[in-house]
Coordinates of C-alpha atoms in Angstrom, one line a residue:
M165 CA 12.6 20.1 -13.4
P166 CA 12.0 22.2 -10.3
H167 CA 10.5 20.5 -7.4
N168 CA 7.4 22.1 -5.8
P169 CA 7.3 21.0 -2.1
A170 CA 3.7 22.2 -1.8
I171 CA 2.5 19.3 -4.0
D172 CA 2.9 15.8 -2.7
R173 CA 3.0 13.2 -5.6
R174 CA 1.0 10.6 -3.7
A175 CA -1.6 13.2 -2.6
L176 CA -1.8 14.5 -6.2
F177 CA -2.4 11.0 -7.7
A178 CA -4.9 10.1 -5.0
G179 CA -6.8 13.4 -5.5
R180 CA -6.0 14.7 -2.0
F181 CA -4.5 18.2 -2.1
T182 CA -3.4 20.1 0.9
N183 CA -3.7 23.3 -1.1
P184 CA -5.7 22.9 -4.4
N185 CA -4.9 26.5 -5.4
V186 CA -1.4 25.4 -6.4
V187 CA -2.7 23.3 -9.2
V188 CA -3.2 25.3 -12.4
R189 CA -5.7 24.0 -14.8
P190 CA -4.7 24.2 -18.5
P191 CA -6.6 26.5 -20.7
G192 CA -9.3 25.0 -22.9
G193 CA -11.3 22.0 -21.9
E194 CA -11.2 18.2 -22.0
I195 CA -12.8 15.7 -24.3
A196 CA -13.5 12.0 -23.8
S197 CA -14.9 9.1 -25.7
I198 CA -17.0 6.6 -23.9
L199 CA -18.1 3.2 -25.2
V200 CA -21.6 2.3 -23.9
Q201 CA -23.2 -1.1 -24.0
A202 CA -26.9 -1.1 -23.6
R203 CA -29.9 -3.3 -24.1
P204 CA -30.4 -3.3 -27.9
E205 CA -34.2 -2.9 -27.7
R206 CA -33.7 0.2 -25.5
L207 CA -30.9 1.8 -27.4
D208 CA -33.0 4.8 -28.5
D209 CA -34.1 5.5 -24.9
V210 CA -30.5 5.3 -23.7
A211 CA -29.3 7.5 -26.5
A212 CA -32.0 10.1 -25.7
A213 CA -31.0 10.1 -22.0
I214 CA -27.3 10.6 -22.8
L215 CA -28.1 13.4 -25.2
A216 CA -30.0 15.1 -22.4
L217 CA -26.7 15.3 -20.4
A218 CA -24.7 18.5 -20.7
G219 CA -21.7 18.2 -23.1
C220 CA -22.7 14.7 -24.4
E221 CA -23.0 13.7 -28.1
V222 CA -23.8 10.3 -29.5
F223 CA -21.1 10.0 -32.2
A224 CA -22.0 6.5 -33.4
R225 CA -24.3 3.6 -32.7
D226 CA -24.6 -0.1 -33.4
P227 CA -28.0 -1.8 -33.4
K228 CA -26.6 -4.6 -31.3
G229 CA -26.6 -2.1 -28.4
K230 CA -23.4 -0.1 -28.6
L231 CA -23.0 3.7 -28.5
V232 CA -19.9 5.8 -28.9
V233 CA -20.4 8.9 -26.8
V234 CA -18.3 12.0 -26.9
I235 CA -18.1 14.2 -23.7
D236 CA -16.9 17.7 -23.9
A237 CA -16.2 19.2 -20.4
E238 CA -14.2 21.8 -18.5
D239 CA -12.3 19.2 -16.5
S240 CA -11.8 15.5 -15.8
G241 CA -14.0 15.7 -12.7
V242 CA -17.0 16.6 -14.9
I243 CA -16.0 13.8 -17.3
G244 CA -15.8 11.3 -14.5
S245 CA -19.1 12.2 -13.0
T246 CA -20.8 12.1 -16.4
L247 CA -19.3 8.7 -17.0
N248 CA -20.7 7.5 -13.7
T249 CA -24.1 9.0 -14.6
I250 CA -24.2 7.2 -17.9
A251 CA -23.1 3.9 -16.3
A252 CA -26.0 4.2 -13.8
L253 CA -28.7 4.9 -16.5
P254 CA -31.5 2.3 -16.8
N255 CA -30.8 -0.3 -19.5
V256 CA -27.0 0.4 -19.6
Y257 CA -24.8 -2.7 -19.1
S258 CA -21.5 -0.8 -19.1
A259 CA -19.8 2.5 -19.9
A260 CA -16.1 2.5 -20.4
L261 CA -13.6 5.4 -21.0
V262 CA -11.9 4.8 -24.3
F263 CA -10.1 8.1 -25.0
H264 CA -9.4 11.2 -23.0
A265 CA -7.5 14.4 -24.1
I266 CA -6.9 17.9 -22.9
E267 CA -7.6 20.6 -25.5
A268 CA -5.1 23.4 -25.4
G269 CA -6.7 26.8 -25.4

């Protein structure tokens, strides 16, 4: 495996790039599954707020307050920020990443 001295492993894992242009994104997009725990009596409100976010779909729901949300995005940065947005929604107790995959284009 050739070593590219322009990319430092520690900087890569920490998200600090000296030259971000050397990182080539794969074609296609990324998909993630999020488990959301919300107040059961506000589940419809939370689901509606999530559906209003770009790339989000409510795949399944449990009347006890659980939602399975699928996020389809261009990159993991969008997935991460969407996850944070969902976690900060009113009446959401928690939002946890359950699955993440890169779609080959």
